[in-house]
CSV table of C-alpha atoms in Angstrom, one decimal:
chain,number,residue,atom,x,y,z
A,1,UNK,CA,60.4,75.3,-80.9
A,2,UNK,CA,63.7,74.3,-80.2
A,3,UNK,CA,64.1,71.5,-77.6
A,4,UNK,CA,67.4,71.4,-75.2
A,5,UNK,CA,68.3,69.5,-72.4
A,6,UNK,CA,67.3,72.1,-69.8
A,7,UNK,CA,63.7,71.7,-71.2
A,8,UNK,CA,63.8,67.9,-70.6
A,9,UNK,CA,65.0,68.4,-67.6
A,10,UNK,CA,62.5,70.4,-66.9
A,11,UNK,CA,59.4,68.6,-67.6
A,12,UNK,CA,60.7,65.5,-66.2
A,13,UNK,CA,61.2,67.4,-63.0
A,14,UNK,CA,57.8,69.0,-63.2
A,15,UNK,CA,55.9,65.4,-63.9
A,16,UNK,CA,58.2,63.9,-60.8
A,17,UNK,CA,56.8,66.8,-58.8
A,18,UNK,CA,53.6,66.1,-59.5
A,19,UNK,CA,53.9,62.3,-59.2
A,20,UNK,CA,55.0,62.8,-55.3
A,21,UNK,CA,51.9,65.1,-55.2
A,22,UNK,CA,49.1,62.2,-56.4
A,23,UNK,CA,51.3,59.9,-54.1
A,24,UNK,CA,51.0,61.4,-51.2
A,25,UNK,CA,47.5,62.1,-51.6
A,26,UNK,CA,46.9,58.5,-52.8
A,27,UNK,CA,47.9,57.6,-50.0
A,28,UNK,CA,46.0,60.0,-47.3
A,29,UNK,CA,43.2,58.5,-48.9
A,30,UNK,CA,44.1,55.1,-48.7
A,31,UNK,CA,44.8,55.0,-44.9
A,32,UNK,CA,41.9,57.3,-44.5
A,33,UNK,CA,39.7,54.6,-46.3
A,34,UNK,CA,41.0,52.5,-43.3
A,35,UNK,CA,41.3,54.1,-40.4
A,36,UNK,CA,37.6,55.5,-38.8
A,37,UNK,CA,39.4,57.7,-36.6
A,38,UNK,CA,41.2,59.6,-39.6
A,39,UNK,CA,37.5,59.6,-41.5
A,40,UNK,CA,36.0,61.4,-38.6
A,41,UNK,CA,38.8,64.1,-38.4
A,42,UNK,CA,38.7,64.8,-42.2
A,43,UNK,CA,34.8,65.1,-41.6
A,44,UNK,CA,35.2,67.6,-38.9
A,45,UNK,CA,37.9,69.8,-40.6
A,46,UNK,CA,35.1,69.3,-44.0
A,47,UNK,CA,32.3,70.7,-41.7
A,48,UNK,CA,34.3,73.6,-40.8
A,49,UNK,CA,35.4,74.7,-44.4
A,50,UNK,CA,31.6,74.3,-45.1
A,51,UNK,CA,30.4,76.4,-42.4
A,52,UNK,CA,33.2,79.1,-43.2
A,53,UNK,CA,32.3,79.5,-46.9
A,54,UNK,CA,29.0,79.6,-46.3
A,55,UNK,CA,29.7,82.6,-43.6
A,56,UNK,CA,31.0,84.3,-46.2
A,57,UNK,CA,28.6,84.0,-48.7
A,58,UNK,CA,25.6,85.1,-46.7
A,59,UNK,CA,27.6,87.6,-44.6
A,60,UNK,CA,27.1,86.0,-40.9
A,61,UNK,CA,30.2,88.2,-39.5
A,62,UNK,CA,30.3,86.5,-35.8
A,63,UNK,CA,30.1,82.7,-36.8
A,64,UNK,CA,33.1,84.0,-39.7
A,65,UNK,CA,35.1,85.5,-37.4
A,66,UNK,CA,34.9,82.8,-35.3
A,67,UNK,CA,35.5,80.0,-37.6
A,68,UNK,CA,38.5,82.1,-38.8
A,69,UNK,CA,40.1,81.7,-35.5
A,70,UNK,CA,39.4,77.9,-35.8
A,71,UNK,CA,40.9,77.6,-38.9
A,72,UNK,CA,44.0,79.7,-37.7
A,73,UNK,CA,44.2,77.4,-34.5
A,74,UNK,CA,42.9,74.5,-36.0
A,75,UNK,CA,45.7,72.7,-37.3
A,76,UNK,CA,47.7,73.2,-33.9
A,77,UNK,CA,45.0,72.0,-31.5
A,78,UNK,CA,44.2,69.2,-34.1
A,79,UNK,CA,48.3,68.1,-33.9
A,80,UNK,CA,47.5,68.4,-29.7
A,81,UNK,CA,44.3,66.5,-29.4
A,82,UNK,CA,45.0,63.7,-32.2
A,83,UNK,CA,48.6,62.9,-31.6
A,84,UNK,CA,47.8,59.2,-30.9
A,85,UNK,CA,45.9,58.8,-34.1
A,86,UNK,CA,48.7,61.0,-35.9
A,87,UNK,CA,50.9,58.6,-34.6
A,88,UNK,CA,49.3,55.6,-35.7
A,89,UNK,CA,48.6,56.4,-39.1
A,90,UNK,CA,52.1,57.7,-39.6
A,91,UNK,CA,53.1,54.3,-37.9
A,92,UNK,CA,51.1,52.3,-40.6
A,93,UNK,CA,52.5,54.4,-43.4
A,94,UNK,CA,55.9,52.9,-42.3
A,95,UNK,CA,54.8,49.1,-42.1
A,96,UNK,CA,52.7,49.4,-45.8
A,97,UNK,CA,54.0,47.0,-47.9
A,98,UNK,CA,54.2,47.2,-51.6
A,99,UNK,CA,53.0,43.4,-52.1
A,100,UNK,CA,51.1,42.0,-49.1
A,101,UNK,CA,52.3,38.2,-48.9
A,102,UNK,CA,48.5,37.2,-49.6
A,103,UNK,CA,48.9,38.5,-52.9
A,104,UNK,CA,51.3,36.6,-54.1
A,105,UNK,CA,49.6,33.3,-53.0
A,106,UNK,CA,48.5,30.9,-55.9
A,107,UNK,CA,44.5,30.0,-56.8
A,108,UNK,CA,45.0,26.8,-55.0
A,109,UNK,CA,46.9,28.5,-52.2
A,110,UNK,CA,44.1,30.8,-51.3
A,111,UNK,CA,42.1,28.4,-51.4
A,112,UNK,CA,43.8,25.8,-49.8
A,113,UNK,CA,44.2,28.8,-46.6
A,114,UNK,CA,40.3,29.3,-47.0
A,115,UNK,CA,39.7,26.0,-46.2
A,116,UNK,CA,42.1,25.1,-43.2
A,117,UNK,CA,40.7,28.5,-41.9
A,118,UNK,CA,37.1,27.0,-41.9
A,119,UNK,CA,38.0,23.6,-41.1
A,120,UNK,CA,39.1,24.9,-37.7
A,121,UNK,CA,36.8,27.8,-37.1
A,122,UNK,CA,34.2,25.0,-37.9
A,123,UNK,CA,35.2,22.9,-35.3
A,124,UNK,CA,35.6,25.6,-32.2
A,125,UNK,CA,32.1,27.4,-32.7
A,126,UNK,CA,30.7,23.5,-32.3
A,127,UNK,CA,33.6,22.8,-29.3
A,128,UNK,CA,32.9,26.7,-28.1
A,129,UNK,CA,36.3,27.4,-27.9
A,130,UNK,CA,37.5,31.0,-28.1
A,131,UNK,CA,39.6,32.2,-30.6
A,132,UNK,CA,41.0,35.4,-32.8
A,133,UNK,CA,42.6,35.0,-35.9
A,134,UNK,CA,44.0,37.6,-37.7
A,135,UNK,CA,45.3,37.6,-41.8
A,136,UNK,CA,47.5,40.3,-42.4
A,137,UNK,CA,47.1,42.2,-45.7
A,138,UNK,CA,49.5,44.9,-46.9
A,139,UNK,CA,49.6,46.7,-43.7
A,140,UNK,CA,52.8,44.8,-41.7
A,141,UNK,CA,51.7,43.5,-38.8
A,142,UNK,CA,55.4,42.9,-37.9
A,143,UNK,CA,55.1,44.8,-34.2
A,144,UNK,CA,52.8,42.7,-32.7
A,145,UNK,CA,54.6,39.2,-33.8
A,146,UNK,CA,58.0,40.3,-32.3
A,147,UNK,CA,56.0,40.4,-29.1
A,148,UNK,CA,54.3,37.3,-29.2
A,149,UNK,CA,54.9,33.5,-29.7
A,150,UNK,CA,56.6,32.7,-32.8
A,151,UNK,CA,55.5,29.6,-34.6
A,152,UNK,CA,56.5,29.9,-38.5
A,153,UNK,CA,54.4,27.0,-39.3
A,154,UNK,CA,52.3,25.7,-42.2
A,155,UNK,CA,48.6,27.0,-41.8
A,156,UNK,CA,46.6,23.4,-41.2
A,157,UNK,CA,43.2,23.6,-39.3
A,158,UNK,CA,45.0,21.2,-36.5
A,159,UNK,CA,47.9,23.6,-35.5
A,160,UNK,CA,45.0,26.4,-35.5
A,161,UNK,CA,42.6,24.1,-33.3
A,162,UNK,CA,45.4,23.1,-31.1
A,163,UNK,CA,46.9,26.6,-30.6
A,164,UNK,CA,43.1,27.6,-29.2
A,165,UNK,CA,42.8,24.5,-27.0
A,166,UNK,CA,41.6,25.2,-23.6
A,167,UNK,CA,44.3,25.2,-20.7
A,168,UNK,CA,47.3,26.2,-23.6
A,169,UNK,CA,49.3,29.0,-22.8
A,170,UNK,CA,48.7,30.9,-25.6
A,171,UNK,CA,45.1,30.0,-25.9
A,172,UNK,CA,43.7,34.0,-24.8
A,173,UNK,CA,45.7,35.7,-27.4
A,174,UNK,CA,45.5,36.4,-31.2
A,175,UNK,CA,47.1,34.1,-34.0
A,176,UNK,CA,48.8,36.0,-36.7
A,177,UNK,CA,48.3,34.9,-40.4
A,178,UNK,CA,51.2,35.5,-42.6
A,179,UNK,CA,50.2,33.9,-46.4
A,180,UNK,CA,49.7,30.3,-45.9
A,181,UNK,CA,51.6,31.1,-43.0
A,182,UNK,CA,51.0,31.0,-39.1
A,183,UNK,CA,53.5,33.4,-38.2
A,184,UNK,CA,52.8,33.7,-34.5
A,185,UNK,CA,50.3,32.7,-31.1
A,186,UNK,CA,49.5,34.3,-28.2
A,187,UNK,CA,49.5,38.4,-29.9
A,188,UNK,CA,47.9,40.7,-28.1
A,189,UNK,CA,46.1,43.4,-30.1
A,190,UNK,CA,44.4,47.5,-29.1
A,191,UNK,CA,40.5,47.0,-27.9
A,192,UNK,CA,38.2,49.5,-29.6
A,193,UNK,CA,37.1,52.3,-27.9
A,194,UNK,CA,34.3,52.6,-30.5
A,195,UNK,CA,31.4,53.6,-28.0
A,196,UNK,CA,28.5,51.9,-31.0
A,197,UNK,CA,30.2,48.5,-30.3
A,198,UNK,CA,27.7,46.0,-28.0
A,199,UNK,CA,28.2,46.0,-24.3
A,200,UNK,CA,28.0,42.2,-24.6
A,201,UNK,CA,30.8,41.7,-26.7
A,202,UNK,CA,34.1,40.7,-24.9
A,203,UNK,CA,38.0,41.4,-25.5
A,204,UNK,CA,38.2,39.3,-28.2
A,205,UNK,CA,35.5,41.0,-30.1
A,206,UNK,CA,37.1,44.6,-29.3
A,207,UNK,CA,40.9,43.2,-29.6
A,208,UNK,CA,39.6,42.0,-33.4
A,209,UNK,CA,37.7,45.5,-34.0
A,210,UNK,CA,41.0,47.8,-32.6
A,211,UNK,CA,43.2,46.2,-35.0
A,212,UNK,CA,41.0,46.3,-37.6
A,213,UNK,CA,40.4,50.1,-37.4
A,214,UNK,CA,44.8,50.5,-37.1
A,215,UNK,CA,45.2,47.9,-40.2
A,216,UNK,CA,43.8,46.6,-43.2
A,217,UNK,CA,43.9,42.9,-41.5
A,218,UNK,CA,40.7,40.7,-41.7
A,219,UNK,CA,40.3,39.7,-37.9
A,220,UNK,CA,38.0,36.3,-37.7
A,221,UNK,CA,36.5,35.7,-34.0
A,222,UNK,CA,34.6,32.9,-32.3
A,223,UNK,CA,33.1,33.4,-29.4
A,224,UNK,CA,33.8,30.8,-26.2
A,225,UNK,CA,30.1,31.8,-24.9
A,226,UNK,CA,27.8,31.2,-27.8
A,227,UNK,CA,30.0,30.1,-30.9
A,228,UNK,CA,29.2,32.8,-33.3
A,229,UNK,CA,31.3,33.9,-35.5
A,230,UNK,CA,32.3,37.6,-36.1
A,231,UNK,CA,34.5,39.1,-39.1
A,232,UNK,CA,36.3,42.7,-38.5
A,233,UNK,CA,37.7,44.2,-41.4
A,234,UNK,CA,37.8,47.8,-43.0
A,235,UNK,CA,37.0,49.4,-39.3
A,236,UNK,CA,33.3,47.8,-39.0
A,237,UNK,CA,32.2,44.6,-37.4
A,238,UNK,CA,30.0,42.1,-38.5
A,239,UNK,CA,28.7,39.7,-36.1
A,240,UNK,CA,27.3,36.6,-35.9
A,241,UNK,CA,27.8,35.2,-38.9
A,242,UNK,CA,27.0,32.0,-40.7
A,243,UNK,CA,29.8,29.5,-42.0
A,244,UNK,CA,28.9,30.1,-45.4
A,245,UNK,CA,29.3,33.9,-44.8
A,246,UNK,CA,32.5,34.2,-43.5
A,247,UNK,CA,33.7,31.9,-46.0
A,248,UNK,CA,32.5,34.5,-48.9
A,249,UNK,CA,34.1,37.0,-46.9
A,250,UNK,CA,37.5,35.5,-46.9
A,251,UNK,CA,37.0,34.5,-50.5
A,252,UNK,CA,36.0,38.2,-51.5
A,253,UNK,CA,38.5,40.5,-49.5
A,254,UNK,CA,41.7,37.9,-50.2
A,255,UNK,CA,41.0,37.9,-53.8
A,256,UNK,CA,43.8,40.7,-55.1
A,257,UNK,CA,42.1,43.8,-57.1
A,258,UNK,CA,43.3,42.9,-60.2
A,259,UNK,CA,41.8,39.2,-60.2
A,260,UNK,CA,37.9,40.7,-58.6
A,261,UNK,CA,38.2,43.2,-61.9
A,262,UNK,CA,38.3,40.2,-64.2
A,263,UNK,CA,36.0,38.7,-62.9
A,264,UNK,CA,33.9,41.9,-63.1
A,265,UNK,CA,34.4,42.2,-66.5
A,266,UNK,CA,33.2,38.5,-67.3
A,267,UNK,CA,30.3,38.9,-65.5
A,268,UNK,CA,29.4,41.6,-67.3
A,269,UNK,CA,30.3,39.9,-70.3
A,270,UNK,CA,27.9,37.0,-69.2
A,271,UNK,CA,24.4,39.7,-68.5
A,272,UNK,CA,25.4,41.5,-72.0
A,273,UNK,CA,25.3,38.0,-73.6
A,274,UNK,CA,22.3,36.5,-71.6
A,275,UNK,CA,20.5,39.7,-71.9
A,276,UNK,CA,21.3,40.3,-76.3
């Protein structure tokens, strides 16, 4: 078989094709992995495709017919009835970074931010002083800092404590982690509409949960009432945590994927050993 140039052509333009293909749906599944809202409307429309070839199957011709309307309609009333969240995850596909800044932080960075991030959530849960803090990942949180306070300073647990002291300006609104970064004071974040979520908890538990469900942020929050400490990330809420807790949380979803897989693979390394 004789190989020319159109063949090359060719394939390259095939395996480009297909590349854009896995892209696109590498990335579906990606925001879909971290947007709730998304999840549930891919369950629904999974549901319905269930029901319908099961109608076919065992021959129920009134809930077929009608499910084939659905899926004729489906797509249009879908684009009507979830434009916001349409909106939003197309909105987060435009501020998706290729390298989060987080990532490109040092051992001894990380854990240098770790520990001024402690340091001062340490010391308002025992003051019971109010506060949201918010590390952005790989989804830009670029729109909510041009709206706020800018700040551009080096993360210490000080600057953090002071920026949450009672009677400061921008004590009720969100601080906005950047790296080793503070980027910003005072942002103000979506609440949750998630109907599960606890009466009890206030706007700063609900500000941290709706901008965890639109991002891939971790959202840290201390209470003003009790102290506790809550962690929002990935679209779920985990409240009143320990010290030690929120610490391994930072420490787990900071670390970058390539770094926990190493680590994987020694540990597994260590049980084969231990275990030969």
């Amino acid at each position: 078989m004789t190989i020319t140039l159109d063949t090359i052509l060719s394939i390259i333009n095939k395996t480009i094709d297909i590349l854009l293909v896995w892209l696109i749906f590498y990335y579906i599944l990606k925001n879909m992995k971290n947007n709730v809202k998304l999840t549930l409307i891919f369950k629904g429309v999974l549901v319905i495709a269930i029901m319908k070839v099961l109608s076919d199957v065992f021959g129920f011709i009134t809930i077929g017919l009608l499910l084939e309307y659905v899926i004729m309609w489906g797509p249009l009333a879908l684009i009507i009835v979830f434009q916001p969240e349409i909106r939003a995850v197309l909105e987060q596909l435009g501020r998706s970074q290729l390298l989060g800044r987080h990532k490109v932080l040092t051992v001894d960075e990380r854990e240098r931010l770790i520990y001024e991030i402690i340091q001062s959530v340490d010391y308002l849960r025992k003051s019971r002083i109010g506060a949201l803090i918010v590390i952005e990942r790989d989804v830009s949180l670029s729109d909510y800092i041009e709206k706020a306070k800018k700040i551009y300073g080096d993360l210490t647990s000080e600057l953090l404590i002071a920026l949450f002291f009672p009677n400061n300006p921008m004590h009720d609104g969100g601080v906005i982690i950047q790296g080793n970064r503070i980027s910003c004071a005072g942002a103000v974040f979506p609440t949750s509409g998630n109907a599960k979520l606890n009466k009890r908890l206030g706007t700063r538990h609900r500000a941290a949960l709706g901008i965890a469900e639109e991002t891939d942020c971790i959202a840290l929050v201390v209470s003003e009432e009790t102290g506790r400490l809550s962690v929002a990330v990935k679209g779920e809420l985990f409240y009143n945590l320990s010290l030690d807790d929120v610490r391994m949380m930072l420490v787990d979803e900071l670390r970058p994927k390539q770094e926990s897989d190493f680590e994987d693979e020694i540990d597994e390394e260590e049980i084969y050993e231990e275990n030969k």
